[in-house]
Amino acid sequence: MSFRAAYDEVLGQWPGPVEAVDLPTPYGTTRVNSCGPAGAPPLVLLPGGGATSTVWGAVAAAGAARTHRMHAVDLVGDPGLSVPAPGRAIRSVADLVGWLDAVLDGLGARGPVTLGGHSYGAWIAAHYAAGRAARLDRLVLVDPTQVFGGLRPGYVLRALPMLVRPTPGRIRSFLGWETRGAALDPAWLRLQDESARFPAVRPVTGPRPDLTALGTRVDVLFAERARCHDAGRLARAARVALPGAAVEVLPGVAHHALPLTAAGEIARRL
């Protein structure tokens, strides 16, 4: 199965009609998959690294696409259908903010939007909120990494072979270990297999975002069984950093099982 066929198979599970658009940005063309009522409040969602925008289908089906016009974004340079511009790689947090500015402009988002992200996508969303709070109505962080604390060394070591030389076997082995054998969507797993063939692009890294002066409403969901960090400790850190935020630990779920599982709770928060 080709990557595009696997991608389309997962997208075919989304509820209702899906509108796919390719938005021009200074850093390349960005694929956005949208569903839900055209006049509903906008909800923009960023996936975790390597997960593609299609990972948000379960959240759409759980209710997010009934209450919002949901826009799920393929990250530029990551597996997906976004196409980087030659010679204009995203190399800094400022580039990420500029890229997301262009995406929101292309979507015609004139008023404040709800911005959500999972894992690395949550890190991007948090940095965007720190610099562009006026464009946001709410910020929803789903098991964010590198926002309220770092990654466990053991998790990084376990992920390293998959990151250095990804293969379908290594990807499945890592996901099985991290999710503790959780039942993940078979179609999405086939898409993960195909993502091993994507050229490796180093993701942007940097400091933790400064959210201390953020006036936007923030919801933070942590995965209780995440192996990448200590969910309880980070939940306490989030409550200290953001006293007005709604912070919750989702019981019985692992980091990479999100947002495929616990979709109903995520949709309720959104």
Coordinates of C-alpha atoms in Angstrom, one line a residue:
M1 CA 0.0 0.0 0.0
S2 CA 1.3 3.5 -0.9
F3 CA 1.4 6.3 1.7
R4 CA -1.3 8.2 -0.2
A5 CA -3.6 5.2 -0.2
A6 CA -3.0 4.6 3.5
Y7 CA -3.6 8.3 4.2
D8 CA -6.9 8.3 2.2
E9 CA -8.0 5.1 4.0
V10 CA -7.8 6.8 7.4
L11 CA -9.4 10.0 6.1
G12 CA -12.2 7.9 4.8
Q13 CA -13.2 7.0 8.3
W14 CA -13.9 10.7 9.2
P15 CA -17.5 11.7 9.7
G16 CA -19.4 13.5 7.0
P17 CA -17.8 15.3 4.0
V18 CA -14.2 16.3 4.4
E19 CA -12.8 19.3 2.5
A20 CA -9.1 19.0 1.7
V21 CA -7.3 22.3 0.9
D22 CA -3.7 23.1 0.2
L23 CA -2.8 26.5 1.6
P24 CA 0.2 28.5 0.4
T25 CA 2.6 29.7 3.1
P26 CA 6.1 31.1 3.0
Y27 CA 7.4 27.7 4.0
G28 CA 5.5 25.6 1.4
T29 CA 2.0 24.3 0.8
T30 CA 0.1 23.1 3.8
R31 CA -2.6 20.4 3.6
V32 CA -5.6 21.0 5.9
N33 CA -8.4 18.6 6.2
S34 CA -11.6 20.2 7.4
C35 CA -15.1 19.0 8.4
G36 CA -18.1 20.2 10.4
P37 CA -20.6 23.0 9.8
A38 CA -19.2 25.9 7.7
G39 CA -20.5 28.6 10.0
A40 CA -19.4 26.9 13.3
P41 CA -16.6 28.3 15.5
P42 CA -13.1 27.4 14.0
L43 CA -11.1 24.7 15.7
V44 CA -7.5 24.2 14.4
L45 CA -5.7 21.0 15.4
L46 CA -2.0 20.1 15.2
P47 CA -0.9 16.4 15.3
G48 CA 2.1 14.9 17.1
G49 CA 5.2 14.3 15.2
G50 CA 4.7 11.7 12.4
A51 CA 1.0 11.2 13.2
T52 CA -0.5 13.3 10.3
S53 CA -3.7 15.3 10.5
T54 CA -5.7 12.2 10.0
V55 CA -5.1 11.2 13.6
W56 CA -7.9 13.6 14.7
G57 CA -10.7 11.6 13.0
A58 CA -11.8 9.9 16.2
V59 CA -12.1 13.3 17.9
A60 CA -14.2 14.6 15.0
A61 CA -16.5 11.5 15.2
A62 CA -16.8 11.9 19.0
G63 CA -18.4 15.3 18.6
A64 CA -15.9 18.0 17.8
A65 CA -17.1 18.2 14.2
R66 CA -20.7 18.8 15.3
T67 CA -19.8 21.9 17.4
H68 CA -17.0 23.3 15.4
R69 CA -15.6 23.8 11.9
M70 CA -12.6 21.5 12.5
H71 CA -9.4 22.1 10.6
A72 CA -6.7 19.4 11.0
V73 CA -3.2 20.4 9.7
D74 CA -0.4 18.3 8.3
L75 CA 2.9 19.8 9.7
V76 CA 5.3 21.0 7.0
G77 CA 8.3 18.7 6.8
D78 CA 6.5 15.9 8.6
P79 CA 4.8 12.8 7.1
G80 CA 1.6 14.0 5.4
L81 CA 0.6 15.9 2.3
S82 CA 2.1 19.3 3.1
V83 CA 5.0 20.1 0.7
P84 CA 8.0 22.2 2.0
A85 CA 9.2 25.0 -0.2
P86 CA 12.7 24.5 -1.6
G87 CA 15.2 26.4 0.4
R88 CA 12.7 27.6 3.0
A89 CA 12.8 25.1 5.7
I90 CA 11.2 25.9 9.1
R91 CA 14.2 26.2 11.4
S92 CA 13.0 28.2 14.4
V93 CA 10.1 28.9 16.7
A94 CA 9.6 32.2 14.9
D95 CA 9.3 30.3 11.6
L96 CA 6.7 28.0 13.2
V97 CA 4.7 31.1 14.3
G98 CA 4.9 32.7 10.9
W99 CA 3.9 29.4 9.2
L100 CA 0.8 29.1 11.5
D101 CA -0.1 32.7 10.9
A102 CA -0.2 32.0 7.2
V103 CA -2.3 28.9 7.8
L104 CA -4.9 30.8 9.9
D105 CA -4.9 33.6 7.3
G106 CA -5.5 31.0 4.5
L107 CA -8.4 29.5 6.4
G108 CA -10.0 33.0 6.6
A109 CA -9.9 32.9 10.4
R110 CA -10.7 36.6 11.1
G111 CA -11.9 36.1 14.7
P112 CA -10.3 34.2 17.6
V113 CA -9.9 30.4 17.1
T114 CA -9.6 27.4 19.4
L115 CA -6.1 26.0 18.8
G116 CA -5.3 22.4 20.0
G117 CA -2.3 20.1 19.6
H118 CA -1.1 16.8 20.8
S119 CA 2.5 16.1 21.9
Y120 CA 4.9 18.0 19.6
G121 CA 1.9 19.7 18.0
A122 CA 1.0 20.9 21.5
W123 CA 4.5 22.4 21.9
I124 CA 4.0 24.3 18.6
A125 CA 0.5 25.4 19.7
A126 CA 1.8 26.6 23.1
H127 CA 4.6 28.7 21.5
Y128 CA 2.0 30.2 19.1
A129 CA -0.3 31.1 22.0
A130 CA 2.7 32.7 23.8
G131 CA 3.3 35.0 20.8
R132 CA -0.2 35.4 19.2
A133 CA -2.7 35.2 22.1
A134 CA -4.9 37.8 20.5
R135 CA -5.7 35.3 17.7
L136 CA -6.9 32.6 20.0
D137 CA -10.1 32.0 21.9
R138 CA -8.8 28.9 23.7
L139 CA -5.7 26.7 23.8
V140 CA -6.1 23.0 24.3
L141 CA -2.9 20.9 25.0
V142 CA -3.2 17.1 24.8
D143 CA -0.4 15.4 26.6
P144 CA 2.1 18.2 25.6
T145 CA 5.8 17.4 25.5
Q146 CA 8.5 19.9 26.5
V147 CA 6.0 22.4 27.7
F148 CA 5.8 21.8 31.4
G149 CA 8.8 19.4 31.7
G150 CA 11.3 17.4 29.7
L151 CA 11.2 13.8 28.3
R152 CA 12.3 10.8 30.3
P153 CA 15.8 9.6 29.2
G154 CA 14.5 6.0 29.0
Y155 CA 11.8 7.1 26.5
V156 CA 14.3 8.9 24.3
L157 CA 16.7 5.9 24.3
R158 CA 13.8 3.6 23.4
A159 CA 12.7 5.9 20.5
L160 CA 16.2 6.5 19.1
P161 CA 16.5 3.5 16.8
M162 CA 13.1 4.4 15.2
L163 CA 14.0 8.0 14.8
V164 CA 17.5 7.3 13.3
R165 CA 16.4 4.6 10.9
P166 CA 12.6 4.2 10.9
T167 CA 11.1 0.9 9.6
P168 CA 7.6 -0.4 9.9
G169 CA 8.8 -3.0 12.4
R170 CA 10.6 -0.4 14.6
I171 CA 7.6 1.9 14.5
R172 CA 5.1 -0.8 15.5
S173 CA 7.5 -2.1 18.2
F174 CA 7.9 1.3 19.7
L175 CA 4.1 2.1 19.6
G176 CA 3.3 -1.3 21.2
W177 CA 5.8 -0.6 24.0
E178 CA 4.7 3.0 24.7
T179 CA 1.0 2.3 24.6
R180 CA 1.4 -0.9 26.6
G181 CA -0.3 -2.9 23.8
A182 CA -3.3 -0.7 23.4
A183 CA -5.6 -1.5 20.5
L184 CA -4.9 1.2 17.9
D185 CA -6.8 1.8 14.7
P186 CA -5.4 -0.7 12.1
A187 CA -5.7 1.7 9.2
W188 CA -3.8 4.4 11.2
L189 CA -1.1 1.8 12.0
R190 CA -0.7 1.0 8.2
L191 CA -0.3 4.7 7.6
Q192 CA 2.5 4.7 10.3
D193 CA 4.1 1.9 8.4
E194 CA 4.1 3.9 5.2
S195 CA 5.5 7.0 7.0
A196 CA 8.8 5.1 7.5
R197 CA 9.6 5.9 3.8
F198 CA 9.4 9.7 4.3
P199 CA 12.6 11.6 4.1
A200 CA 13.8 12.5 7.7
V201 CA 13.5 16.2 8.5
R202 CA 14.9 17.4 11.8
P203 CA 12.0 19.0 13.8
V204 CA 12.4 22.4 15.3
T205 CA 13.4 22.3 19.0
G206 CA 13.9 25.0 21.5
P207 CA 13.0 26.3 24.9
R208 CA 9.8 25.7 26.7
P209 CA 7.1 28.3 25.8
D210 CA 6.5 31.1 28.3
L211 CA 2.8 30.9 29.1
T212 CA 2.9 32.9 32.4
A213 CA 1.3 36.0 30.9
L214 CA -1.2 34.2 28.7
G215 CA -4.8 35.5 29.1
T216 CA -6.3 32.9 26.9
R217 CA -8.3 30.0 28.4
V218 CA -6.2 26.9 28.6
D219 CA -7.2 23.3 28.9
V220 CA -4.4 20.7 29.5
L221 CA -5.0 16.9 29.3
F222 CA -2.2 14.5 30.4
A223 CA -2.1 10.8 29.7
E224 CA -1.8 8.9 33.0
R225 CA 0.2 6.0 31.5
A226 CA 2.5 8.0 29.3
R227 CA 6.1 6.7 29.2
C228 CA 7.6 9.9 27.9
H229 CA 7.0 11.8 31.1
D230 CA 5.5 11.7 34.6
A231 CA 1.9 12.8 34.0
G232 CA 1.1 13.5 37.6
R233 CA 4.2 15.6 38.1
L234 CA 3.6 17.6 35.0
A235 CA 0.0 18.1 35.9
R236 CA 1.1 19.7 39.1
A237 CA 3.6 21.9 37.3
A238 CA 0.9 23.0 34.8
R239 CA -1.4 24.0 37.7
V240 CA 1.4 26.1 39.2
A241 CA 2.4 27.7 35.9
L242 CA -1.2 28.3 34.8
P243 CA -3.4 28.7 37.9
G244 CA -6.5 29.5 35.9
A245 CA -6.1 26.5 33.5
A246 CA -8.3 23.4 33.6
V247 CA -5.8 20.5 34.0
E248 CA -6.8 16.9 34.0
V249 CA -5.0 13.5 33.9
L250 CA -6.8 11.0 31.7
P251 CA -6.8 7.6 33.4
G252 CA -5.6 4.4 31.7
V253 CA -4.3 6.0 28.5
A254 CA -0.8 6.3 27.1
H255 CA 0.8 9.1 25.2
H256 CA 0.9 7.7 21.7
A257 CA -2.6 6.2 22.1
L258 CA -3.9 9.8 22.0
P259 CA -5.9 11.3 20.4
L260 CA -7.1 8.0 18.9
T261 CA -8.3 6.8 22.3
A262 CA -10.1 9.0 24.9
A263 CA -11.5 10.9 21.9
G264 CA -14.8 11.5 23.7
E265 CA -13.1 13.3 26.6
I266 CA -10.9 15.3 24.2
A267 CA -13.9 16.3 22.1
R268 CA -15.8 17.3 25.3
R269 CA -12.9 19.6 26.2
L270 CA -12.8 21.1 22.7

